[in-house]
Amino acid sequence: MQVSVENTTALERRLSITVPAERIETAVNKRLQQTAQKAKIAGFRPGKVPMSEIKRRFGADARQEAVGDVIQASFYEAVVEQKLNPAGSPSIEPKSLEAGKDLEYVAVFEVFPEFEVAGFDGIAIERLSAEVADSDLDNMLEILRKQNTRFEVAERAAQNEDQLNIDFVGKVDGEVFAGGSAKGTQLVLGSNRMIPGFEDGLVGAKAGEERVLNLEFPADYQNLDLAGKAAEFTVTVNSVSEPKLPELNEEFFAQFGIKETGIEGFRTEVRKNMERELRQAIKSKVKNQVMDGLLAANPIEVPKALLSNEVDRLRVQAVQQFGGNIKPDQLPAELFEEQAKRRVVLGLIVAEVVKQFDLKPDEDRVREMIQEMASAYQEPEQVVAWYYKNDQQLNEVRSVVLEEQVVDTVLQKAKVTDKAVSYEEAVKPAEAPQAD
């Protein structure tokens, strides 16, 4: 077999491959012999059909299948011989497929980029540290109470944070507009669910009262037909209900799966969850900075095949998340290209760091991570056992741990500054970078 390779771009390779005719004929004859053993042809006993008849009936198909098999096998042999690492399937361009002659074809494909990860010492990391203070715990308990607010009918005028049951009809230029009317809608004043001025206009209203609100849709309103237009809403208040926060008692604790431990036991469990969230938030922010630093220090070209595959994965995820009758390939690829490129490049960089430093998943850390996740459940031992009985789930944890070890490796070489902050600042999501 003759092989020559041409570098057409930084990542694209063009392999010209010639396979001796004898190999093709051997493969064709093997196919025909297999067919002869199974062929059922009227007038002949199974396995006794003359080869001339087998060739006449099945020769063309046997040659086509044999050529396909030889191309697949010879391509694999060629990339191994040339020490190439294809990123995706090749495009095959046949040059000569004539029977009795050498098979000639060209395979065009991309390879994985070859690079060494560098620039570790130029990566600047701000590593936060924080503790869960008693005041943070008190705030969290109030948040949990507010999340479980109940509303009770109040015989008084409406005020902010009250829940109103309303009917309303909206008109633009004297005409009722689509989607501008509703009956029996529950609305919490101050929730900013409605357009500006709507909720403010109902403060002070009582059950049974009708109010007319003259408002204006925002210029950037999502419905362009209504954006910037004046509107009149006739609103009838059916009822006014005031918020009632639940007491911190056994009934409330039981909603969170915590029973018979009292207020101190509940506070202990909430604090544990907050500390877990805090650790994850700090770890996530450090990881994001490390990944951003690796990206900035190691610009690499991405194989189109890998980018296309990642775009397809993101399309499928989007359809699964948002539902609807849309098919993944109906979503424009441009929507996902930036995110896909980041994920592909990071995947290549992380894999190279693992290779450069010969990293292996630390099994002690794997068990610690599983135990950490299991601690959020009522039967943590069963959760741990479940992970160790499911290879797929266990390997996913190993992958996460290996990625954490990559982060640790970078931190050992990067410029790290430690900063003590409050709990709230530590768990606050990082702001997205501003566009230039």
Short mmCIF file of C-alpha atoms in Angstrom, two decimals:
data_model
loop_
_atom_site.label_atom_id
_atom_site.label_comp_id
_atom_site.label_asym_id
_atom_site.label_seq_id
_atom_site.Cartn_x
_atom_site.Cartn_y
_atom_site.Cartn_z
CA MET A 1 0.00 0.00 0.00
CA GLN A 2 1.33 3.42 -0.96
CA VAL A 3 0.51 6.48 1.17
CA SER A 4 1.42 10.14 0.77
CA VAL A 5 0.25 12.98 3.03
CA GLU A 6 -0.20 16.67 2.26
CA ASN A 7 -0.82 19.44 4.82
CA THR A 8 -3.43 21.62 3.10
CA THR A 9 -4.07 23.85 6.16
CA ALA A 10 -2.87 23.96 9.76
CA LEU A 11 -5.27 21.13 10.65
CA GLU A 12 -6.43 19.63 7.33
CA ARG A 13 -4.61 16.63 5.88
CA ARG A 14 -4.93 15.11 2.42
CA LEU A 15 -3.97 11.44 2.28
CA SER A 16 -3.44 9.86 -1.14
CA ILE A 17 -3.73 6.09 -0.80
CA THR A 18 -3.12 3.33 -3.35
CA VAL A 19 -4.20 -0.22 -2.51
CA PRO A 20 -2.91 -3.12 -4.68
CA ALA A 21 -5.50 -4.73 -6.95
CA GLU A 22 -4.74 -8.14 -5.42
CA ARG A 23 -6.07 -6.99 -2.03
CA ILE A 24 -9.30 -5.80 -3.62
CA GLU A 25 -9.79 -9.02 -5.58
CA THR A 26 -9.10 -11.10 -2.45
CA ALA A 27 -11.74 -9.11 -0.54
CA VAL A 28 -14.25 -9.46 -3.42
CA ASN A 29 -13.70 -13.22 -3.66
CA LYS A 30 -14.10 -13.60 0.10
CA ARG A 31 -17.43 -11.77 -0.14
CA LEU A 32 -18.58 -13.96 -3.03
CA GLN A 33 -17.62 -17.14 -1.19
CA GLN A 34 -19.60 -16.02 1.87
CA THR A 35 -22.56 -15.24 -0.38
CA ALA A 36 -22.30 -18.63 -2.13
CA GLN A 37 -22.65 -20.43 1.19
CA LYS A 38 -25.91 -18.64 2.04
CA ALA A 39 -27.46 -17.91 -1.37
CA LYS A 40 -30.86 -19.48 -2.11
CA ILE A 41 -31.42 -19.69 -5.86
CA ALA A 42 -34.17 -21.74 -7.49
CA GLY A 43 -32.83 -24.85 -9.17
CA PHE A 44 -29.74 -25.11 -6.96
CA ARG A 45 -29.17 -26.74 -3.60
CA PRO A 46 -27.85 -24.40 -0.83
CA GLY A 47 -24.07 -24.15 -1.09
CA LYS A 48 -24.00 -25.75 -4.57
CA VAL A 49 -24.61 -22.67 -6.73
CA PRO A 50 -21.82 -22.32 -9.36
CA MET A 51 -19.44 -19.43 -8.69
CA SER A 52 -20.13 -18.11 -12.21
CA GLU A 53 -23.79 -17.68 -11.26
CA ILE A 54 -22.86 -16.11 -7.92
CA LYS A 55 -20.61 -13.59 -9.70
CA ARG A 56 -23.29 -12.82 -12.29
CA ARG A 57 -25.95 -12.15 -9.68
CA PHE A 58 -23.94 -10.69 -6.79
CA GLY A 59 -20.61 -9.60 -8.26
CA ALA A 60 -21.36 -5.86 -8.46
CA ASP A 61 -22.69 -5.67 -4.89
CA ALA A 62 -19.81 -7.78 -3.56
CA ARG A 63 -17.26 -5.49 -5.22
CA GLN A 64 -18.93 -2.36 -3.87
CA GLU A 65 -19.04 -3.74 -0.33
CA ALA A 66 -15.47 -5.06 -0.53
CA VAL A 67 -14.16 -1.71 -1.77
CA GLY A 68 -15.94 0.04 1.12
CA ASP A 69 -14.38 -2.35 3.63
CA VAL A 70 -10.91 -1.99 2.12
CA ILE A 71 -11.15 1.82 2.09
CA GLN A 72 -12.16 1.83 5.76
CA ALA A 73 -9.40 -0.61 6.78
CA SER A 74 -6.66 0.97 4.64
CA PHE A 75 -7.51 4.47 5.88
CA TYR A 76 -7.08 3.31 9.48
CA GLU A 77 -3.77 1.65 8.58
CA ALA A 78 -2.58 4.81 6.82
CA VAL A 79 -3.28 7.19 9.72
CA VAL A 80 -1.55 4.81 12.12
CA GLU A 81 1.45 4.57 9.78
CA GLN A 82 1.61 8.38 9.38
CA LYS A 83 0.97 8.92 13.11
CA LEU A 84 -2.05 11.13 12.44
CA ASN A 85 -4.91 11.77 14.88
CA PRO A 86 -8.12 12.41 12.87
CA ALA A 87 -10.75 14.72 14.38
CA GLY A 88 -13.86 13.41 12.68
CA SER A 89 -14.64 11.21 9.69
CA PRO A 90 -12.74 11.67 6.40
CA SER A 91 -14.16 12.83 3.10
CA ILE A 92 -13.31 10.13 0.53
CA GLU A 93 -12.57 11.09 -3.07
CA PRO A 94 -12.23 7.95 -5.28
CA LYS A 95 -9.64 8.25 -8.07
CA SER A 96 -9.66 4.74 -9.53
CA LEU A 97 -12.18 2.00 -8.77
CA GLU A 98 -11.78 -0.02 -11.98
CA ALA A 99 -11.83 -3.79 -11.51
CA GLY A 100 -8.43 -5.43 -11.93
CA LYS A 101 -6.55 -2.21 -11.23
CA ASP A 102 -5.09 -0.73 -8.07
CA LEU A 103 -7.59 1.15 -5.90
CA GLU A 104 -6.72 4.82 -5.62
CA TYR A 105 -8.49 7.33 -3.41
CA VAL A 106 -7.89 10.55 -1.48
CA ALA A 107 -9.03 11.01 2.13
CA VAL A 108 -9.41 14.59 3.37
CA PHE A 109 -9.83 15.17 7.09
CA GLU A 110 -8.81 17.35 10.02
CA VAL A 111 -6.48 16.32 12.81
CA PHE A 112 -6.42 17.31 16.45
CA PRO A 113 -4.13 20.31 17.02
CA GLU A 114 -0.73 19.51 18.50
CA PHE A 115 0.31 21.98 21.17
CA GLU A 116 1.73 22.26 24.67
CA VAL A 117 -0.23 24.19 27.27
CA ALA A 118 1.75 27.21 28.42
CA GLY A 119 1.36 30.53 30.20
CA PHE A 120 0.52 29.16 33.65
CA ASP A 121 2.59 31.80 35.46
CA GLY A 122 0.75 34.62 33.68
CA ILE A 123 -2.70 33.58 34.94
CA ALA A 124 -3.99 35.81 37.77
CA ILE A 125 -6.49 34.23 40.17
CA GLU A 126 -8.44 35.90 42.98
CA ARG A 127 -9.40 33.16 45.45
CA LEU A 128 -12.20 34.15 47.82
CA SER A 129 -12.63 32.93 51.38
CA ALA A 130 -15.71 33.39 53.57
CA GLU A 131 -17.64 31.95 56.49
CA VAL A 132 -21.33 31.54 57.23
CA ALA A 133 -22.01 34.09 59.98
CA ASP A 134 -25.02 33.91 62.31
CA SER A 135 -26.46 36.94 60.50
CA ASP A 136 -26.17 35.08 57.17
CA LEU A 137 -28.02 32.14 58.70
CA ASP A 138 -30.75 34.45 60.04
CA ASN A 139 -31.16 36.01 56.59
CA MET A 140 -31.45 32.58 55.00
CA LEU A 141 -34.17 31.55 57.45
CA GLU A 142 -36.13 34.69 56.51
CA ILE A 143 -35.70 33.85 52.81
CA LEU A 144 -37.04 30.34 53.45
CA ARG A 145 -40.00 31.78 55.32
CA LYS A 146 -40.76 34.23 52.49
CA GLN A 147 -40.53 31.45 49.93
CA ASN A 148 -43.28 29.68 51.86
CA THR A 149 -45.48 32.74 52.32
CA ARG A 150 -49.22 32.12 52.59
CA PHE A 151 -51.80 34.76 51.69
CA GLU A 152 -54.93 35.41 53.77
CA VAL A 153 -57.85 37.63 52.73
CA ALA A 154 -57.57 41.10 54.30
CA GLU A 155 -60.45 43.55 54.77
CA ARG A 156 -58.38 46.64 53.98
CA ALA A 157 -56.86 48.64 51.15
CA ALA A 158 -54.11 46.97 49.11
CA GLN A 159 -50.45 47.70 49.78
CA ASN A 160 -47.16 46.50 48.38
CA GLU A 161 -46.51 42.74 48.85
CA ASP A 162 -50.24 42.02 49.02
CA GLN A 163 -51.69 39.51 46.57
CA LEU A 164 -54.64 40.75 44.54
CA ASN A 165 -57.09 38.69 42.53
CA ILE A 166 -58.05 40.85 39.56
CA ASP A 167 -59.91 40.99 36.25
CA PHE A 168 -58.60 43.43 33.66
CA VAL A 169 -59.18 44.58 30.09
CA GLY A 170 -56.50 46.48 28.16
CA LYS A 171 -57.15 48.75 25.18
CA VAL A 172 -54.90 50.56 22.71
CA ASP A 173 -56.51 53.32 20.63
CA GLY A 174 -59.84 52.27 22.09
CA GLU A 175 -59.56 48.67 20.87
CA VAL A 176 -59.01 45.58 23.04
CA PHE A 177 -55.64 44.07 22.08
CA ALA A 178 -54.70 40.39 21.95
CA GLY A 179 -53.43 39.06 25.27
CA GLY A 180 -54.42 42.24 27.12
CA SER A 181 -57.35 40.82 29.11
CA ALA A 182 -57.65 38.24 31.88
CA LYS A 183 -59.99 37.10 34.66
CA GLY A 184 -59.08 35.80 38.11
CA THR A 185 -55.38 36.65 37.80
CA GLN A 186 -53.30 36.52 40.99
CA LEU A 187 -50.90 39.47 41.20
CA VAL A 188 -48.47 40.33 44.01
CA LEU A 189 -47.97 44.09 44.17
CA GLY A 190 -44.29 44.98 43.84
CA SER A 191 -43.42 41.84 41.87
CA ASN A 192 -42.92 43.92 38.69
CA ARG A 193 -44.78 41.29 36.71
CA MET A 194 -46.81 43.87 34.81
CA ILE A 195 -45.74 46.91 32.80
CA PRO A 196 -44.51 49.99 34.75
CA GLY A 197 -47.29 51.77 36.63
CA PHE A 198 -49.78 48.87 36.60
CA GLU A 199 -49.03 47.56 40.09
CA ASP A 200 -48.41 51.02 41.56
CA GLY A 201 -51.83 52.04 40.27
CA LEU A 202 -53.53 49.38 42.39
CA VAL A 203 -51.96 50.37 45.71
CA GLY A 204 -54.77 51.57 47.97
CA ALA A 205 -57.50 49.70 46.06
CA LYS A 206 -60.10 47.62 47.94
CA ALA A 207 -61.99 44.46 47.07
CA GLY A 208 -64.86 45.27 44.67
CA GLU A 209 -63.21 48.49 43.44
CA GLU A 210 -62.67 49.26 39.75
CA ARG A 211 -59.75 51.39 38.59
CA VAL A 212 -58.80 52.74 35.18
CA LEU A 213 -55.03 52.90 34.59
CA ASN A 214 -53.62 55.03 31.76
CA LEU A 215 -50.17 53.65 31.07
CA GLU A 216 -47.54 53.34 28.34
CA PHE A 217 -45.79 50.22 27.13
CA PRO A 218 -41.97 50.41 27.39
CA ALA A 219 -40.15 51.28 24.16
CA ASP A 220 -38.30 47.94 24.37
CA TYR A 221 -41.44 45.84 25.05
CA GLN A 222 -41.11 42.35 23.58
CA ASN A 223 -44.31 42.74 21.52
CA LEU A 224 -43.22 45.29 18.93
CA ASP A 225 -46.85 46.04 18.00
CA LEU A 226 -47.36 47.47 21.50
CA ALA A 227 -43.90 48.91 22.24
CA GLY A 228 -44.07 52.60 23.17
CA LYS A 229 -47.87 52.82 22.80
CA ALA A 230 -50.34 54.32 25.28
CA ALA A 231 -52.82 51.88 26.81
CA GLU A 232 -55.86 52.00 29.06
CA PHE A 233 -56.46 49.18 31.54
CA THR A 234 -59.77 48.75 33.34
CA VAL A 235 -59.02 46.69 36.45
CA THR A 236 -61.51 45.13 38.87
CA VAL A 237 -60.12 44.04 42.23
CA ASN A 238 -61.86 40.85 43.35
CA SER A 239 -59.96 40.35 46.59
CA VAL A 240 -57.00 41.60 48.62
CA SER A 241 -54.85 39.13 50.55
CA GLU A 242 -51.98 39.93 52.88
CA PRO A 243 -48.79 37.85 53.22
CA LYS A 244 -48.39 35.66 56.29
CA LEU A 245 -44.94 34.27 57.03
CA PRO A 246 -44.92 30.75 58.50
CA GLU A 247 -43.70 30.23 62.05
CA LEU A 248 -40.39 28.45 62.60
CA ASN A 249 -41.98 25.35 64.06
CA GLU A 250 -42.00 21.58 63.56
CA GLU A 251 -44.58 21.83 60.76
CA PHE A 252 -42.32 24.25 58.87
CA PHE A 253 -39.19 22.14 59.47
CA ALA A 254 -40.95 19.03 58.19
CA GLN A 255 -41.37 20.66 54.76
CA PHE A 256 -37.60 20.37 54.38
CA GLY A 257 -37.44 16.77 55.54
CA ILE A 258 -36.16 17.77 59.00
CA LYS A 259 -38.20 16.37 61.88
CA GLU A 260 -38.09 16.39 65.67
CA THR A 261 -34.89 18.39 65.96
CA GLY A 262 -36.30 21.77 66.94
CA ILE A 263 -35.07 25.19 65.88
CA GLU A 264 -31.42 24.46 66.70
CA GLY A 265 -31.41 21.26 64.67
CA PHE A 266 -33.01 23.11 61.75
CA ARG A 267 -30.45 25.92 61.95
CA THR A 268 -27.66 23.32 61.97
CA GLU A 269 -28.98 21.65 58.81
CA VAL A 270 -29.48 24.98 57.02
CA ARG A 271 -25.97 26.07 57.98
CA LYS A 272 -24.54 22.80 56.57
CA ASN A 273 -26.32 23.46 53.27
CA MET A 274 -25.07 27.06 53.19
CA GLU A 275 -21.51 25.93 53.87
CA ARG A 276 -21.82 23.37 51.07
CA GLU A 277 -23.11 26.05 48.71
CA LEU A 278 -20.29 28.37 49.79
CA ARG A 279 -17.60 25.79 49.05
CA GLN A 280 -19.10 25.09 45.63
CA ALA A 281 -19.41 28.81 44.79
CA ILE A 282 -15.78 29.55 45.69
CA LYS A 283 -14.57 26.48 43.83
CA SER A 284 -16.63 27.42 40.77
CA LYS A 285 -15.30 30.99 40.66
CA VAL A 286 -11.71 29.81 40.92
CA LYS A 287 -12.29 27.22 38.20
CA ASN A 288 -13.85 29.80 35.86
CA GLN A 289 -10.85 32.11 36.33
CA VAL A 290 -8.44 29.24 35.66
CA MET A 291 -10.29 28.23 32.49
CA ASP A 292 -10.47 31.83 31.26
CA GLY A 293 -6.74 32.16 31.91
CA LEU A 294 -5.94 28.94 30.03
CA LEU A 295 -8.04 30.09 27.09
CA ALA A 296 -6.37 33.49 26.92
CA ALA A 297 -2.86 32.01 27.17
CA ASN A 298 -3.41 29.18 24.68
CA PRO A 299 -5.21 30.27 21.51
CA ILE A 300 -5.60 27.18 19.33
CA GLU A 301 -7.38 26.42 16.09
CA VAL A 302 -10.47 24.24 16.43
CA PRO A 303 -11.19 21.34 14.06
CA LYS A 304 -14.44 22.12 12.21
CA ALA A 305 -15.71 18.58 12.83
CA LEU A 306 -15.41 18.94 16.61
CA LEU A 307 -17.07 22.37 16.51
CA SER A 308 -19.94 21.04 14.39
CA ASN A 309 -20.48 18.08 16.74
CA GLU A 310 -20.54 20.38 19.77
CA VAL A 311 -23.01 22.74 18.08
CA ASP A 312 -25.27 19.74 17.43
CA ARG A 313 -25.04 18.69 21.09
CA LEU A 314 -25.98 22.20 22.24
CA ARG A 315 -28.91 22.25 19.81
CA VAL A 316 -30.25 19.01 21.27
CA GLN A 317 -29.80 20.33 24.83
CA ALA A 318 -31.68 23.52 23.93
CA VAL A 319 -34.62 21.57 22.51
CA GLN A 320 -34.70 19.29 25.56
CA GLN A 321 -34.62 22.30 27.89
CA PHE A 322 -37.22 24.47 26.20
CA GLY A 323 -39.38 21.82 24.57
CA GLY A 324 -41.72 22.59 21.71
CA ASN A 325 -42.10 20.88 18.35
CA ILE A 326 -38.91 22.29 16.88
CA LYS A 327 -36.18 19.95 15.65
CA PRO A 328 -32.56 20.55 16.76
CA ASP A 329 -31.29 21.16 13.21
CA GLN A 330 -33.87 23.94 12.78
CA LEU A 331 -32.00 26.07 15.33
CA PRO A 332 -29.40 28.35 13.68
CA ALA A 333 -25.86 27.10 14.26
CA GLU A 334 -24.70 30.69 14.83
CA LEU A 335 -26.58 30.76 18.15
CA PHE A 336 -24.26 28.12 19.58
CA GLU A 337 -20.94 28.61 17.82
CA GLU A 338 -19.29 30.81 20.45
CA GLN A 339 -20.26 28.55 23.33
CA ALA A 340 -19.35 25.45 21.32
CA LYS A 341 -15.91 26.83 20.45
CA ARG A 342 -15.19 27.64 24.11
CA ARG A 343 -16.19 24.14 25.20
CA VAL A 344 -14.17 22.42 22.47
CA VAL A 345 -11.04 24.51 23.08
CA LEU A 346 -11.26 24.00 26.84
CA GLY A 347 -11.75 20.28 26.34
CA LEU A 348 -8.59 20.11 24.23
CA ILE A 349 -6.59 22.23 26.69
CA VAL A 350 -7.74 20.28 29.76
CA ALA A 351 -6.96 16.98 28.03
CA GLU A 352 -3.48 18.26 27.18
CA VAL A 353 -2.83 19.38 30.78
CA VAL A 354 -3.86 15.89 31.95
CA LYS A 355 -1.42 14.41 29.43
CA GLN A 356 1.45 16.84 30.18
CA PHE A 357 1.31 16.26 33.92
CA ASP A 358 0.25 12.59 33.74
CA LEU A 359 -2.80 13.21 35.94
CA LYS A 360 -5.03 10.37 37.13
CA PRO A 361 -8.28 10.69 39.13
CA ASP A 362 -7.50 10.70 42.86
CA GLU A 363 -9.80 7.97 44.20
CA ASP A 364 -9.79 9.48 47.69
CA ARG A 365 -11.11 12.74 46.25
CA VAL A 366 -13.66 10.80 44.22
CA ARG A 367 -15.03 9.23 47.41
CA GLU A 368 -15.00 12.60 49.20
CA MET A 369 -16.98 14.20 46.39
CA ILE A 370 -19.54 11.39 46.38
CA GLN A 371 -19.89 11.63 50.16
CA GLU A 372 -20.32 15.41 49.88
CA MET A 373 -23.14 14.98 47.36
CA ALA A 374 -24.69 12.16 49.37
CA SER A 375 -24.74 14.27 52.56
CA ALA A 376 -27.65 16.28 51.11
CA TYR A 377 -29.85 13.14 51.22
CA GLN A 378 -31.58 11.46 54.15
CA GLU A 379 -29.84 8.11 53.51
CA PRO A 380 -26.30 9.14 52.45
CA GLU A 381 -24.86 5.61 52.75
CA GLN A 382 -27.33 4.33 50.15
CA VAL A 383 -26.41 7.16 47.77
CA VAL A 384 -22.68 6.39 48.10
CA ALA A 385 -23.34 2.70 47.45
CA TRP A 386 -25.46 3.58 44.39
CA TYR A 387 -22.61 5.58 42.83
CA TYR A 388 -20.15 2.74 43.30
CA LYS A 389 -22.57 0.30 41.65
CA ASN A 390 -23.07 2.52 38.55
CA ASP A 391 -19.96 2.77 36.40
CA GLN A 392 -21.31 5.58 34.23
CA GLN A 393 -22.14 7.81 37.22
CA LEU A 394 -18.87 6.92 38.93
CA ASN A 395 -16.87 7.81 35.83
CA GLU A 396 -18.67 11.15 35.59
CA VAL A 397 -17.53 11.95 39.13
CA ARG A 398 -14.00 10.83 38.24
CA SER A 399 -14.05 13.26 35.29
CA VAL A 400 -15.09 16.12 37.57
CA VAL A 401 -12.35 15.25 40.05
CA LEU A 402 -9.77 15.06 37.25
CA GLU A 403 -10.86 18.54 36.11
CA GLU A 404 -10.42 19.79 39.68
CA GLN A 405 -6.91 18.32 39.68
CA VAL A 406 -6.21 20.27 36.49
CA VAL A 407 -7.34 23.43 38.30
CA ASP A 408 -5.09 22.59 41.27
CA THR A 409 -2.15 22.05 38.91
CA VAL A 410 -2.67 25.49 37.37
CA LEU A 411 -3.07 27.13 40.80
CA GLN A 412 0.34 25.83 41.84
CA LYS A 413 1.90 27.83 39.00
CA ALA A 414 -0.46 30.82 38.65
CA LYS A 415 -0.47 34.16 40.50
CA VAL A 416 -3.01 33.56 43.27
CA THR A 417 -4.33 36.31 45.56
CA ASP A 418 -6.50 35.35 48.53
CA LYS A 419 -9.34 37.68 49.49
CA ALA A 420 -11.66 37.43 52.51
CA VAL A 421 -15.25 38.44 51.70
CA SER A 422 -18.74 38.09 53.11
CA TYR A 423 -20.87 35.04 52.51
CA GLU A 424 -23.21 36.99 50.23
CA GLU A 425 -20.37 38.25 48.06
CA ALA A 426 -18.82 34.79 47.84
CA VAL A 427 -22.01 33.07 46.65
CA LYS A 428 -23.12 35.92 44.36
CA PRO A 429 -22.91 34.82 40.70
CA ALA A 430 -19.98 36.30 38.82
CA GLU A 431 -20.92 39.14 36.48
CA ALA A 432 -20.79 38.36 32.78
CA PRO A 433 -17.98 40.21 30.97
CA GLN A 434 -19.10 43.42 29.27
CA ALA A 435 -18.96 43.53 25.49
CA ASP A 436 -16.53 46.00 23.96
#
